[in-house]
PDB file of C-alpha atoms in Angstrom:
ATOM      1  CA  UNK W1333       0.204   0.186  -0.369  1.00 55.00           C
ATOM      2  CA  UNK W1334       2.856   2.562   0.577  1.00 58.00           C
ATOM      3  CA  UNK W1335       3.967   2.405  -3.127  1.00 63.00           C
ATOM      4  CA  UNK W1336       1.275   2.176  -4.940  1.00 71.00           C
ATOM      5  CA  UNK W1337      -1.578   5.269  -4.811  1.00 70.00           C
ATOM      6  CA  UNK W1338      -4.956   3.362  -5.727  1.00 82.00           C
ATOM      7  CA  UNK W1339      -5.362   1.082  -3.497  1.00 90.00           C
ATOM      8  CA  UNK W1340      -9.197  -0.012  -2.970  1.00 90.00           C
ATOM      9  CA  UNK W1341     -11.035  -2.747  -0.965  1.00 89.00           C
ATOM     10  CA  UNK W1342     -12.112  -3.812  -4.324  1.00 88.00           C
ATOM     11  CA  UNK W1343      -8.775  -4.252  -5.326  1.00 89.00           C
ATOM     12  CA  UNK W1344      -7.658  -6.269  -1.972  1.00 90.00           C
ATOM     13  CA  UNK W1345     -10.079  -8.538  -2.142  1.00 89.00           C
ATOM     14  CA  UNK W1346      -9.480  -9.235  -5.911  1.00 88.00           C
ATOM     15  CA  UNK W1347      -5.998  -9.614  -5.345  1.00 86.00           C
ATOM     16  CA  UNK W1348      -6.376 -12.040  -2.124  1.00 84.00           C
ATOM     17  CA  UNK W1349      -9.092 -13.896  -3.702  1.00 84.00           C
ATOM     18  CA  UNK W1350     -11.659 -13.360  -1.539  1.00 87.00           C
ATOM     19  CA  UNK W1351     -14.743 -11.441  -0.524  1.00 89.00           C
ATOM     20  CA  UNK W1352     -15.108  -7.515  -0.202  1.00 88.00           C
ATOM     21  CA  UNK W1353     -16.753  -8.078   3.513  1.00 90.00           C
ATOM     22  CA  UNK W1354     -13.792 -10.302   4.757  1.00 89.00           C
ATOM     23  CA  UNK W1355     -11.405  -6.932   3.391  1.00 91.00           C
ATOM     24  CA  UNK W1356     -13.506  -4.749   4.842  1.00 91.00           C
ATOM     25  CA  UNK W1357     -13.463  -6.081   8.418  1.00 92.00           C
ATOM     26  CA  UNK W1358      -9.911  -6.060   8.689  1.00 91.00           C
ATOM     27  CA  UNK W1359      -9.859  -2.705   6.805  1.00 93.00           C
ATOM     28  CA  UNK W1360     -11.986  -1.469   9.282  1.00 94.00           C
ATOM     29  CA  UNK W1361      -9.553  -2.645  12.665  1.00 94.00           C
ATOM     30  CA  UNK W1362      -7.159  -0.485  10.376  1.00 95.00           C
ATOM     31  CA  UNK W1363      -8.698   2.256  10.564  1.00 95.00           C
ATOM     32  CA  UNK W1364      -9.657   2.324  13.920  1.00 96.00           C
ATOM     33  CA  UNK W1365      -6.101   1.718  14.859  1.00 96.00           C
ATOM     34  CA  UNK W1366      -4.975   4.730  13.138  1.00 96.00           C
ATOM     35  CA  UNK W1367      -2.357   2.710  10.221  1.00 96.00           C
ATOM     36  CA  UNK W1368      -4.503   3.220   7.335  1.00 95.00           C
ATOM     37  CA  UNK W1369      -7.213   6.348   5.963  1.00 94.00           C
ATOM     38  CA  UNK W1370      -9.245   6.282   3.458  1.00 92.00           C
ATOM     39  CA  UNK W1371     -10.129   9.057   0.353  1.00 90.00           C
ATOM     40  CA  UNK W1372     -12.519   9.397  -2.144  1.00 88.00           C
ATOM     41  CA  UNK W1373     -12.167   9.165  -5.640  1.00 84.00           C
ATOM     42  CA  UNK W1374     -12.780  12.708  -6.562  1.00 85.00           C
ATOM     43  CA  UNK W1375     -14.610  11.542  -9.507  1.00 86.00           C
ATOM     44  CA  UNK W1376     -16.527   9.393  -8.100  1.00 82.00           C
ATOM     45  CA  UNK W1377     -16.984   9.819  -4.489  1.00 78.00           C
ATOM     46  CA  UNK W1378     -18.128   5.716  -3.435  1.00 82.00           C
ATOM     47  CA  UNK W1379     -13.718   4.744  -4.405  1.00 86.00           C
ATOM     48  CA  UNK W1380     -12.066   4.941  -1.647  1.00 89.00           C
ATOM     49  CA  UNK W1381      -8.770   5.072  -2.057  1.00 92.00           C
ATOM     50  CA  UNK W1382      -6.717   3.046   1.162  1.00 93.00           C
ATOM     51  CA  UNK W1383      -3.398   5.296   2.208  1.00 93.00           C
ATOM     52  CA  UNK W1384      -0.843   4.211   4.988  1.00 94.00           C
ATOM     53  CA  UNK W1385      -0.667   7.363   7.553  1.00 95.00           C
ATOM     54  CA  UNK W1386       2.756   8.015   8.941  1.00 95.00           C
ATOM     55  CA  UNK W1387       1.303   5.162  12.855  1.00 96.00           C
ATOM     56  CA  UNK W1388       0.645   2.958   9.291  1.00 95.00           C
ATOM     57  CA  UNK W1389       4.489   3.009   8.057  1.00 95.00           C
ATOM     58  CA  UNK W1390       5.664   3.411  11.484  1.00 96.00           C
ATOM     59  CA  UNK W1391       4.069   0.116  12.203  1.00 96.00           C
ATOM     60  CA  UNK W1392       5.047  -1.909   8.474  1.00 95.00           C
ATOM     61  CA  UNK W1393       8.700  -0.966   8.754  1.00 96.00           C
ATOM     62  CA  UNK W1394       8.778  -2.521  12.370  1.00 97.00           C
ATOM     63  CA  UNK W1395       6.754  -5.523  11.066  1.00 97.00           C
ATOM     64  CA  UNK W1396       8.979  -5.453   8.501  1.00 96.00           C
ATOM     65  CA  UNK W1397      12.444  -5.228  10.403  1.00 97.00           C
ATOM     66  CA  UNK W1398      10.936  -8.399  13.211  1.00 97.00           C
ATOM     67  CA  UNK W1399      10.305 -10.233   9.670  1.00 96.00           C
ATOM     68  CA  UNK W1400      14.236  -9.634   8.499  1.00 95.00           C
ATOM     69  CA  UNK W1401      15.592 -10.254  11.822  1.00 97.00           C
ATOM     70  CA  UNK W1402      13.161 -14.021  11.612  1.00 95.00           C
ATOM     71  CA  UNK W1403      14.592 -14.965   8.036  1.00 92.00           C
ATOM     72  CA  UNK W1404      17.901 -13.683   9.324  1.00 95.00           C
ATOM     73  CA  UNK W1405      17.323 -16.273  12.511  1.00 96.00           C
ATOM     74  CA  UNK W1406      16.276 -20.032  10.370  1.00 94.00           C
ATOM     75  CA  UNK W1407      19.491 -18.846   7.878  1.00 95.00           C
ATOM     76  CA  UNK W1408      21.961 -18.383  10.784  1.00 96.00           C
ATOM     77  CA  UNK W1409      20.172 -21.972  12.172  1.00 96.00           C
ATOM     78  CA  UNK W1410      19.711 -23.598   9.413  1.00 95.00           C
ATOM     79  CA  UNK W1411      22.009 -22.152   6.190  1.00 96.00           C
ATOM     80  CA  UNK W1412      20.924 -20.453   3.158  1.00 95.00           C
ATOM     81  CA  UNK W1413      20.210 -23.314   0.843  1.00 96.00           C
ATOM     82  CA  UNK W1414      17.828 -24.999   3.023  1.00 96.00           C
ATOM     83  CA  UNK W1415      16.438 -21.803   4.553  1.00 94.00           C
ATOM     84  CA  UNK W1416      16.321 -20.724   0.530  1.00 94.00           C
ATOM     85  CA  UNK W1417      14.289 -24.965  -0.134  1.00 95.00           C
ATOM     86  CA  UNK W1418      11.880 -24.358   2.318  1.00 94.00           C
ATOM     87  CA  UNK W1419      10.472 -21.330   0.873  1.00 93.00           C
ATOM     88  CA  UNK W1420      10.652 -22.391  -2.645  1.00 95.00           C
ATOM     89  CA  UNK W1421       8.951 -25.653  -1.064  1.00 95.00           C
ATOM     90  CA  UNK W1422       5.916 -23.255   0.609  1.00 93.00           C
ATOM     91  CA  UNK W1423       5.908 -21.403  -3.429  1.00 92.00           C
ATOM     92  CA  UNK W1424       4.725 -23.804  -4.574  1.00 92.00           C
ATOM     93  CA  UNK W1425       3.097 -25.654  -2.372  1.00 91.00           C
ATOM     94  CA  UNK W1426       0.700 -22.295  -2.041  1.00 85.00           C
ATOM     95  CA  UNK W1427       0.251 -22.789  -6.097  1.00 85.00           C
ATOM     96  CA  UNK W1428      -0.243 -25.703  -6.967  1.00 86.00           C
ATOM     97  CA  UNK W1429      -2.617 -26.809  -2.923  1.00 85.00           C
ATOM     98  CA  UNK W1430      -3.545 -23.803  -1.716  1.00 75.00           C
ATOM     99  CA  UNK W1431      -4.782 -21.907  -5.089  1.00 68.00           C
ATOM    100  CA  UNK W1432      -7.083 -24.229  -6.501  1.00 63.00           C
ATOM    101  CA  UNK W1433     -10.428 -23.240  -7.429  1.00 51.00           C
TER     102      UNK W1433
END
């Protein structure tokens, strides 16, 4: 969201293959926490663009740092080759099993 200006609830739902109502519940929580804001499209007030707030950007950075720490610890314990194999397997699993329709 930080890198795109055209993020909408509908777009996220389509991208994730879930219902708009499922995304709406999550968006509501993020709005209440002050992590995102909604900006109406000037030509169509019903269309709302989602943007990270300054607080949301800070939380995203913190999460990103923590994820990198976790992956680094995996690499330190298991080695880069094994971690890469695991991630490749998880990606293949996601494509072949989780994305079946």
